[in-house]
PDB file of C-alpha atoms in Angstrom:
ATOM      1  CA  UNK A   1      16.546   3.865  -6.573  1.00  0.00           C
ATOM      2  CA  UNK A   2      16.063   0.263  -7.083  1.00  0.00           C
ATOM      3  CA  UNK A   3      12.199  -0.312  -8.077  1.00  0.00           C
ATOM      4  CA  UNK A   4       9.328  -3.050  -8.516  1.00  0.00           C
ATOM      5  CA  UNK A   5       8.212  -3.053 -12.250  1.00  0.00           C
ATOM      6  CA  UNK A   6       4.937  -4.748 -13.124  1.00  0.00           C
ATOM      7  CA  UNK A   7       3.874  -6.129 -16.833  1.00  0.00           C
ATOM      8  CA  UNK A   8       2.058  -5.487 -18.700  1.00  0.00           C
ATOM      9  CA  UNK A   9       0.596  -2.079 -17.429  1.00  0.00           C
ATOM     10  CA  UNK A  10      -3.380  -2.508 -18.643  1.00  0.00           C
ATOM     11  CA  UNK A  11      -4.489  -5.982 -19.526  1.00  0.00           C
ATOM     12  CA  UNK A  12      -8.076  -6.498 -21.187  1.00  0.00           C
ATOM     13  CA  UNK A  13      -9.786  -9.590 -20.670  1.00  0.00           C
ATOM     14  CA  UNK A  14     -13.349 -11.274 -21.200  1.00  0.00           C
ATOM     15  CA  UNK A  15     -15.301 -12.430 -18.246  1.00  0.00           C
ATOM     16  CA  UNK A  16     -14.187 -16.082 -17.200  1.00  0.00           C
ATOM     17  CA  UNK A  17     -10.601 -16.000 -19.012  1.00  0.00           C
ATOM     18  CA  UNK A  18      -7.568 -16.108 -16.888  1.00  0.00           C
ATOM     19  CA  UNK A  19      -5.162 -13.658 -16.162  1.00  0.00           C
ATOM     20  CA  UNK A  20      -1.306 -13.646 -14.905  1.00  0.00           C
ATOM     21  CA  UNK A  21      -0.409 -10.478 -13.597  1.00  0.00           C
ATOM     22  CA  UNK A  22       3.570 -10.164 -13.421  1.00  0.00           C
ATOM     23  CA  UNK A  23       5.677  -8.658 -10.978  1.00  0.00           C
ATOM     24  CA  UNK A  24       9.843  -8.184 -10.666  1.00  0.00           C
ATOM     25  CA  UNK A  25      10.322  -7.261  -7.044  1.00  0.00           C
ATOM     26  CA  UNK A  26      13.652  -5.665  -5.965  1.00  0.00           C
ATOM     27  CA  UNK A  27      16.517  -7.833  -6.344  1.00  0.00           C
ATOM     28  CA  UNK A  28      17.104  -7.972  -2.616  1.00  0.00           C
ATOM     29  CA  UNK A  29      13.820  -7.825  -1.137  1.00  0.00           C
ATOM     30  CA  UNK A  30      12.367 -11.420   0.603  1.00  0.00           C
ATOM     31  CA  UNK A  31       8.388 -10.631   1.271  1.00  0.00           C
ATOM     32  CA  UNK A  32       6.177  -9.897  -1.715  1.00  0.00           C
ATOM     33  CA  UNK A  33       2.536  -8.647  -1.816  1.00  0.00           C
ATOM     34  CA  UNK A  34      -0.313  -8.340  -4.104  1.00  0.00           C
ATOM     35  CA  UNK A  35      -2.415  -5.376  -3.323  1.00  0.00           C
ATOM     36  CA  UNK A  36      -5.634  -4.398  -5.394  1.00  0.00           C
ATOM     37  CA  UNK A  37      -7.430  -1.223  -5.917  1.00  0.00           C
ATOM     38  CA  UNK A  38     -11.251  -0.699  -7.381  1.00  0.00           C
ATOM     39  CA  UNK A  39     -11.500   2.564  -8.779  1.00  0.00           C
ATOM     40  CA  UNK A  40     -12.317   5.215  -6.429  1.00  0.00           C
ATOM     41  CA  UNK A  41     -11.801   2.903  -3.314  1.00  0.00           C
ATOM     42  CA  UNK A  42      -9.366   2.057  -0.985  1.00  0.00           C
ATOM     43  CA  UNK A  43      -6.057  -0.150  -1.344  1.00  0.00           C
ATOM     44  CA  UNK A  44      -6.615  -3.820  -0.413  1.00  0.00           C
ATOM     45  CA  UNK A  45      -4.293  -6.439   0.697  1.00  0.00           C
ATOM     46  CA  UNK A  46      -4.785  -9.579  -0.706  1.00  0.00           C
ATOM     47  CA  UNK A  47      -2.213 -11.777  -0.042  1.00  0.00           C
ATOM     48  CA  UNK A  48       1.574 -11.881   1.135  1.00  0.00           C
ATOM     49  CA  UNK A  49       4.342 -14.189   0.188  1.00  0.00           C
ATOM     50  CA  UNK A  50       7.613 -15.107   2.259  1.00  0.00           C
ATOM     51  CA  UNK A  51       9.906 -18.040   2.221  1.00  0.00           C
ATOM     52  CA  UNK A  52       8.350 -19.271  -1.303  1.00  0.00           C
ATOM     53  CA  UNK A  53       4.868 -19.620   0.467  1.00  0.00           C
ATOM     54  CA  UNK A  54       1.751 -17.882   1.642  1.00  0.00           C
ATOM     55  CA  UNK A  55       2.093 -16.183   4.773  1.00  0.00           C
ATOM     56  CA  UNK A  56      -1.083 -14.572   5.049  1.00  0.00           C
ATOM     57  CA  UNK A  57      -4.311 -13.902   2.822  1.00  0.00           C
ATOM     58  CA  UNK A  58      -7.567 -11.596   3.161  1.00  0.00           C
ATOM     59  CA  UNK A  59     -10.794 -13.140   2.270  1.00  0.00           C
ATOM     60  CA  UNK A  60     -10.865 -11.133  -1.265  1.00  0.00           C
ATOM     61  CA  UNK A  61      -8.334 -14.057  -1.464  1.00  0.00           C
ATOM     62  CA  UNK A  62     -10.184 -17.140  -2.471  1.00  0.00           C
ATOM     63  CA  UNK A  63      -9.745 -19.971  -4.685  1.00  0.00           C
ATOM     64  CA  UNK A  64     -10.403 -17.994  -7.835  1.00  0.00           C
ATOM     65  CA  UNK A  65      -6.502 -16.469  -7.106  1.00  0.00           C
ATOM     66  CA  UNK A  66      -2.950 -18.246  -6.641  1.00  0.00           C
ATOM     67  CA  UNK A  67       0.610 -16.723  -6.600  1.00  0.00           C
ATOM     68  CA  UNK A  68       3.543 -18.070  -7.547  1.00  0.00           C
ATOM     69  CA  UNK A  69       7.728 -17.791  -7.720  1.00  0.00           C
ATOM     70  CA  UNK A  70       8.170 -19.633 -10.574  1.00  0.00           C
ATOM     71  CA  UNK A  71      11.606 -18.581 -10.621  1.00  0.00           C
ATOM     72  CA  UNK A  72      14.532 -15.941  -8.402  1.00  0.00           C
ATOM     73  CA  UNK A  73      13.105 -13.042 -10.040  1.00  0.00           C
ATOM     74  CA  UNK A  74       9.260 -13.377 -11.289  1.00  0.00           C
ATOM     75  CA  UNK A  75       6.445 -12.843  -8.637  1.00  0.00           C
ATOM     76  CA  UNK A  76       3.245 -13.525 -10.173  1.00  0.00           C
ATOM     77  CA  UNK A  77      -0.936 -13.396  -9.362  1.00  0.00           C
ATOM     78  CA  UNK A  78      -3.227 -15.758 -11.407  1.00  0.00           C
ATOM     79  CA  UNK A  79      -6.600 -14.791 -11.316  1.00  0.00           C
ATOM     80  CA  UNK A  80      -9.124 -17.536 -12.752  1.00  0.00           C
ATOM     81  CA  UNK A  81     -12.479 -17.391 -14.397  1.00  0.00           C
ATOM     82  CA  UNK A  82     -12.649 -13.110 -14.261  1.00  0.00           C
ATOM     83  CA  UNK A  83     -15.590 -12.082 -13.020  1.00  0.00           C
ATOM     84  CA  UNK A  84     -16.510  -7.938 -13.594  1.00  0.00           C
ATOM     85  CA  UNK A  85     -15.605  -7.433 -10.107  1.00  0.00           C
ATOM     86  CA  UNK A  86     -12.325  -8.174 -10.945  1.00  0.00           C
ATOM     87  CA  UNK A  87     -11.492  -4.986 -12.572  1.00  0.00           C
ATOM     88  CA  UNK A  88      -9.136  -3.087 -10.414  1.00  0.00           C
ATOM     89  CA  UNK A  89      -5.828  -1.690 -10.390  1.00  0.00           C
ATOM     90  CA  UNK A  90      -3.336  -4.155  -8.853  1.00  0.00           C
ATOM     91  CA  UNK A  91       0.000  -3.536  -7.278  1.00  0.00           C
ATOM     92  CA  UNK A  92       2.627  -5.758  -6.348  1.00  0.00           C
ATOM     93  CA  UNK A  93       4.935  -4.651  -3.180  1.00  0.00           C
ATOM     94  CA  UNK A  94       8.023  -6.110  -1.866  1.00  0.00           C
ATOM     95  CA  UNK A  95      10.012  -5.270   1.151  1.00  0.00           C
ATOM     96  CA  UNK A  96      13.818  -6.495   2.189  1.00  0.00           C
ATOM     97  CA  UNK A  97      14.151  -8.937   5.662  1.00  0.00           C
ATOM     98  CA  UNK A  98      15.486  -7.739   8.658  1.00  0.00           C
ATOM     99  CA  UNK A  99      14.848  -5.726  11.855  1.00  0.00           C
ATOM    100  CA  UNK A 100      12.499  -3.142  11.937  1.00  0.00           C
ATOM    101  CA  UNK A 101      14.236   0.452  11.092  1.00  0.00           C
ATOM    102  CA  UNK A 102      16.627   1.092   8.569  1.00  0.00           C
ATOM    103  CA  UNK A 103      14.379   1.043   6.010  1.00  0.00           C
ATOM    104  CA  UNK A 104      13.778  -2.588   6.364  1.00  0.00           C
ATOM    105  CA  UNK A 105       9.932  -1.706   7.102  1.00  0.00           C
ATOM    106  CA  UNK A 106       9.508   0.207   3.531  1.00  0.00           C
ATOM    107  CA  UNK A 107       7.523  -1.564   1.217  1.00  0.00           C
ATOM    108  CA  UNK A 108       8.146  -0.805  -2.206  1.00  0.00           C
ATOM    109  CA  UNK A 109       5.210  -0.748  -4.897  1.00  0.00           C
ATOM    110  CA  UNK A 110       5.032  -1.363  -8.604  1.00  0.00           C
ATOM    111  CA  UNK A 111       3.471   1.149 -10.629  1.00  0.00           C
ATOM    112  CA  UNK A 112       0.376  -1.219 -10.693  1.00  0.00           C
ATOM    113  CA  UNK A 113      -1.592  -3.435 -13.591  1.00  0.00           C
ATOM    114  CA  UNK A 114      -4.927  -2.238 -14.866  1.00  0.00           C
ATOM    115  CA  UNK A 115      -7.163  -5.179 -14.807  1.00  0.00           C
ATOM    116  CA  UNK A 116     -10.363  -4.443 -16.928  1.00  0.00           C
ATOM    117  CA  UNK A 117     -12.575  -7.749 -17.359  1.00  0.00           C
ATOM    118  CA  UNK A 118     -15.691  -7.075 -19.768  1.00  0.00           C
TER     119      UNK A 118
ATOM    120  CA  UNK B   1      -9.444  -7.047  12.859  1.00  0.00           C
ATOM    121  CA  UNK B   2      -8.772  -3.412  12.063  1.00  0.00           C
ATOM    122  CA  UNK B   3     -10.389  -0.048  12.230  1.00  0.00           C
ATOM    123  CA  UNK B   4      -9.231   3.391  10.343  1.00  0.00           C
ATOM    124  CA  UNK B   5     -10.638   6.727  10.510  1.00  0.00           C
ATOM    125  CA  UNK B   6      -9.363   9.441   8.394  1.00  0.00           C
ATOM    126  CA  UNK B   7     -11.317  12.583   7.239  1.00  0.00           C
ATOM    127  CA  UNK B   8     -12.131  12.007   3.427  1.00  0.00           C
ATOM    128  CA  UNK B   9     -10.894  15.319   1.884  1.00  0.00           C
ATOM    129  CA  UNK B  10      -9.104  18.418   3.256  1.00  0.00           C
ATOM    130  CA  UNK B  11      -8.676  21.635   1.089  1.00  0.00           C
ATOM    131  CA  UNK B  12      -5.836  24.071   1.698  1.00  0.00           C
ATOM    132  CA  UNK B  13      -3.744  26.711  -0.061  1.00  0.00           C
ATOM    133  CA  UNK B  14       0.393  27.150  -1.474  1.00  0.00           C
ATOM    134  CA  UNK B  15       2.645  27.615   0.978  1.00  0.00           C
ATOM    135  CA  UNK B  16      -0.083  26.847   3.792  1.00  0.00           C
ATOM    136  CA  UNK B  17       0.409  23.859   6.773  1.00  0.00           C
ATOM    137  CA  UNK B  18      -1.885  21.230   6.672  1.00  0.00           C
ATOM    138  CA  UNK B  19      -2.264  18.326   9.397  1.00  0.00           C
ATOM    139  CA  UNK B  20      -4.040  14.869   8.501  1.00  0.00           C
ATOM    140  CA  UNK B  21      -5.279  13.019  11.210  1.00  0.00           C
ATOM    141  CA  UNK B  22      -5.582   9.296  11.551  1.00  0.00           C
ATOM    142  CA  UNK B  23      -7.054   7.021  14.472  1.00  0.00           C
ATOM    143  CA  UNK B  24      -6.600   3.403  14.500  1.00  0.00           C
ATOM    144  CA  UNK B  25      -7.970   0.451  16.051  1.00  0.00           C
ATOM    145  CA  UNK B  26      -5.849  -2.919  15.562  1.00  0.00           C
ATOM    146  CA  UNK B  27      -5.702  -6.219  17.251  1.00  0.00           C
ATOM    147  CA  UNK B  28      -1.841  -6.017  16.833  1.00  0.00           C
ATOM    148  CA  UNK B  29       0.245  -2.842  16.271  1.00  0.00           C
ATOM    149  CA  UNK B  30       4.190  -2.840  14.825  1.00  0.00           C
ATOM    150  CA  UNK B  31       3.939   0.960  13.954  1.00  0.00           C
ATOM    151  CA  UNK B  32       2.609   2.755  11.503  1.00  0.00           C
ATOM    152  CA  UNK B  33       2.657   4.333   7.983  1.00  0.00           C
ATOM    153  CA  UNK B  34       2.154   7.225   6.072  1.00  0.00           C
ATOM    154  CA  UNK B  35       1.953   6.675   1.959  1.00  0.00           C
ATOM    155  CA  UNK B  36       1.170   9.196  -0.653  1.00  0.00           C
ATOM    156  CA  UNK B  37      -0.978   8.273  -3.962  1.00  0.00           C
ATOM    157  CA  UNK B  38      -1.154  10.434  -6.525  1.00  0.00           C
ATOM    158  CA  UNK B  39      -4.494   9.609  -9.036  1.00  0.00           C
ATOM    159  CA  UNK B  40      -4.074   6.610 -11.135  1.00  0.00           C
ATOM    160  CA  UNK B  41      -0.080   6.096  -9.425  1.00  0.00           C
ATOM    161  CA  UNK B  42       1.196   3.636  -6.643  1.00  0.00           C
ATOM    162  CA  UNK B  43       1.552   4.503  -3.082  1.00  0.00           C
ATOM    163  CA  UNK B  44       4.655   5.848  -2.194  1.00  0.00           C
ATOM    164  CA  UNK B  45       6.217   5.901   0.930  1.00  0.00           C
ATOM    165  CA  UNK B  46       6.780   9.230   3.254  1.00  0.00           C
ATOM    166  CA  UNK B  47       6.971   7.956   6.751  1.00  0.00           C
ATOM    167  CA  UNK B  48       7.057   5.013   9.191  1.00  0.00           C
ATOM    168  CA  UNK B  49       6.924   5.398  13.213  1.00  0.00           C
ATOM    169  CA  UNK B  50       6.705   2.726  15.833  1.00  0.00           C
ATOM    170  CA  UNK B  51       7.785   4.809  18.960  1.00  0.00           C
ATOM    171  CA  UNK B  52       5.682   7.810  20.193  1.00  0.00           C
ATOM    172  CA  UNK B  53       6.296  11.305  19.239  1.00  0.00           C
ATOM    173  CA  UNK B  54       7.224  13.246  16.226  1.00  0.00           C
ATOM    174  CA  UNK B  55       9.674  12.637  13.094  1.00  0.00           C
ATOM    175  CA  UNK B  56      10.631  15.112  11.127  1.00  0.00           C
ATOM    176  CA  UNK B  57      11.665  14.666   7.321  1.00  0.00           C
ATOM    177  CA  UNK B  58      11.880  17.972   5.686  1.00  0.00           C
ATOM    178  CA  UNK B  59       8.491  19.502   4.743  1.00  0.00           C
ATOM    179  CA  UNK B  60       7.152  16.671   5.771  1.00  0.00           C
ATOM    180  CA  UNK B  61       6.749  15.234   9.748  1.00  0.00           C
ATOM    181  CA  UNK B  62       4.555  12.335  11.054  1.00  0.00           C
ATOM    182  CA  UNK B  63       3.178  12.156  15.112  1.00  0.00           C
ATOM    183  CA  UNK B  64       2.380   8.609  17.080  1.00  0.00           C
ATOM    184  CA  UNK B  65       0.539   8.163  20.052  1.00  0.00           C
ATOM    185  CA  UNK B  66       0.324   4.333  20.318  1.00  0.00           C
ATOM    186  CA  UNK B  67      -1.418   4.573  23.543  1.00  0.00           C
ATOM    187  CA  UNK B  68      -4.183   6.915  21.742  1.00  0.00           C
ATOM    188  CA  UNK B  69      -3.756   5.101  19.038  1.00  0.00           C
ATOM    189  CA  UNK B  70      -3.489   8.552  16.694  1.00  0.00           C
ATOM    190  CA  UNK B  71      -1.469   9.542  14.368  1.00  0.00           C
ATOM    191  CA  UNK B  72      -0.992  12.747  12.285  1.00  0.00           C
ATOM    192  CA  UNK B  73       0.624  13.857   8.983  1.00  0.00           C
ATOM    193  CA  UNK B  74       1.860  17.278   8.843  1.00  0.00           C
ATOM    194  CA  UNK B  75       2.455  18.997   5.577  1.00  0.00           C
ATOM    195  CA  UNK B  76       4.579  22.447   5.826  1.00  0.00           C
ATOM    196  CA  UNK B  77       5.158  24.497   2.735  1.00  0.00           C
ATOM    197  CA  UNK B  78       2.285  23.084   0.623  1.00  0.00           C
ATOM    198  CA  UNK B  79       2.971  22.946  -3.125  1.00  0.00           C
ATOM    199  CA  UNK B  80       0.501  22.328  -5.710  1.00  0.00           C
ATOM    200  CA  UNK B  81       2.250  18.934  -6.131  1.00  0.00           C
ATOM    201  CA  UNK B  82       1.296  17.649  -2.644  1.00  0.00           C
ATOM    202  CA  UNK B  83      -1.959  17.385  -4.090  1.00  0.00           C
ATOM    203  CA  UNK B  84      -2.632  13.715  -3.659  1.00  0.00           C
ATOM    204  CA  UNK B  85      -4.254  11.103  -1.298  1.00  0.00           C
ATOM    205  CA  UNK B  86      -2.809  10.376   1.973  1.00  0.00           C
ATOM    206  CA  UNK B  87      -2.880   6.861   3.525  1.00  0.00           C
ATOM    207  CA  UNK B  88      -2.657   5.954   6.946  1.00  0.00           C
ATOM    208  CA  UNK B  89      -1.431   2.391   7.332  1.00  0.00           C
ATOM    209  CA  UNK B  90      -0.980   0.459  10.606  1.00  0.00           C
ATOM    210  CA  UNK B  91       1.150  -2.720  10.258  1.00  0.00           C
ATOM    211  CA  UNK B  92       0.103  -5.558  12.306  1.00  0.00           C
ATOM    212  CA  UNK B  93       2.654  -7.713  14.445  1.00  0.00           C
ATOM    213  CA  UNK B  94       5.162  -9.885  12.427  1.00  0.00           C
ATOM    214  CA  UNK B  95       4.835  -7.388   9.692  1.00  0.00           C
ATOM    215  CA  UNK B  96       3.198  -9.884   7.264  1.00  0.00           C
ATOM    216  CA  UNK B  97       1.320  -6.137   5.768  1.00  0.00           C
ATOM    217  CA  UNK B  98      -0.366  -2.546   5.696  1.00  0.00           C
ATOM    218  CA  UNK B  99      -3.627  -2.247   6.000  1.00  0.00           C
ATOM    219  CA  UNK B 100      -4.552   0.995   4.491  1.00  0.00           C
ATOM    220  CA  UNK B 101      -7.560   3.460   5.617  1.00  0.00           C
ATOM    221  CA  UNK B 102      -9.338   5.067   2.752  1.00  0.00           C
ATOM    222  CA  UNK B 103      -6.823   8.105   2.400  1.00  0.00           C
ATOM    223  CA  UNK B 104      -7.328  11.715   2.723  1.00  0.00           C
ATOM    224  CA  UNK B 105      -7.768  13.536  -0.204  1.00  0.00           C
ATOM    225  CA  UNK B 106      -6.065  16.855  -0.327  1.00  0.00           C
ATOM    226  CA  UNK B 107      -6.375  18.978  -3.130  1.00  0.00           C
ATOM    227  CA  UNK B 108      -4.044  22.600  -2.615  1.00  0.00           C
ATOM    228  CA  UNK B 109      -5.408  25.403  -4.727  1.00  0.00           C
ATOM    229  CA  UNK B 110      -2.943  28.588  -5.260  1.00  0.00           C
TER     230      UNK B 110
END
């Protein structure tokens, strides 16, 4: 089965360096997510992508992050100026366009980044 | 905004049934999801209903009452590798994501 791969799989940073997290979705998907996850806590949306822009964003989502397409394959979340809080396991998630049903609903996810900002 | 109630852990035993519950509160409501995460993995998906009643997908089977707005996982034939949590996720309208409850823990014990 086709799948989303993320790189790299941990990243270590200090606090207030930036970050790009990487993401390959699946070749024929068109929406793209970033999802985070502190340890021991829930999944969190942060911000979906469709059509080469923003479609929606939570308020995690603030000026500190920006995603970007930079090219047909690469799906990428910048994170600037770390902060501790940071640190969480983050997943990108794609899904293919098209009616609900026939799968078109499934959204695929990466095997995650760990982010851990010291 | 959204609301999610699932119970926090459930304990059961190989070879037992188990049923999840999940109640939801949305302000829009395109159907809903069930995702397994195993510790320190990505959600995966298991199921996906947007019309009431029951689908069925081998051990697995997921219930929708939109109008209750409830929704149960059942597990049938536990195995030691259903251990795992077990999100609920209603999708708003135009699908733009999941927002996912905290999960259900289930641990199965032999």
């Amino acid at each position: 089965e086709p799948e989303v791969t993320q790189t790299p799989s941990h990243q270590v940073t200090q606090m207030g360096q930036e970050v790009i997290l990487r993401c390959v979705p699946i070749s024929n998907h068109l929406y793209f997510y970033w999802y985070r996850q502190i340890l021991g806590q829930k999944v969190e949306f942060l911000v979906s992508f469709y059509n080469n822009e923003i479609s929606e964003k939570s308020e995690i989502f603030d000026d500190q992050f920006s995603v970007e397409r930079p090219d047909g394959s690469n799906f990428t979340l910048k994170i600037r100026s770390t902060k501790l809080e940071d640190s969480a396991m983050y997943f990108c998630a794609s899904r293919r366009d098209g009616p609900l049903g026939g799968g078109n609903e499934k959204l695929f996810f990466g095997s995650g980044t760990q982010l851990s900002v010291l | 905004g959204q609301n999610i109630d699932q119970p926090t852990e459930m304990t059961a035993t190989e070879g037992a049934i188990v049923q999840i519950n999940c109640t939801y509160q949305t302000s829009g409501f395109n159907g809903l999801f069930w995702y397994q995460q195993h510790a320190g993995e990505a959600p995966t998906f298991l199921s996906y209903n947007v019309l009431d009643g029951l689908e069925e997908k081998g051990r697995f089977s997921s219930f929708l009452s939109r109008s209750k707005g409830y929704s149960y996982l059942l597990l049938k034939e536990l195995q030691m590798k259903d251990s795992a949590s077990y999100l609920c996720a209603p999708s708003d309208t135009g699908f733009q994501k999941l927002v996912f409850g905290t999960g259900t823990r289930l641990l199965v014990s032999p």
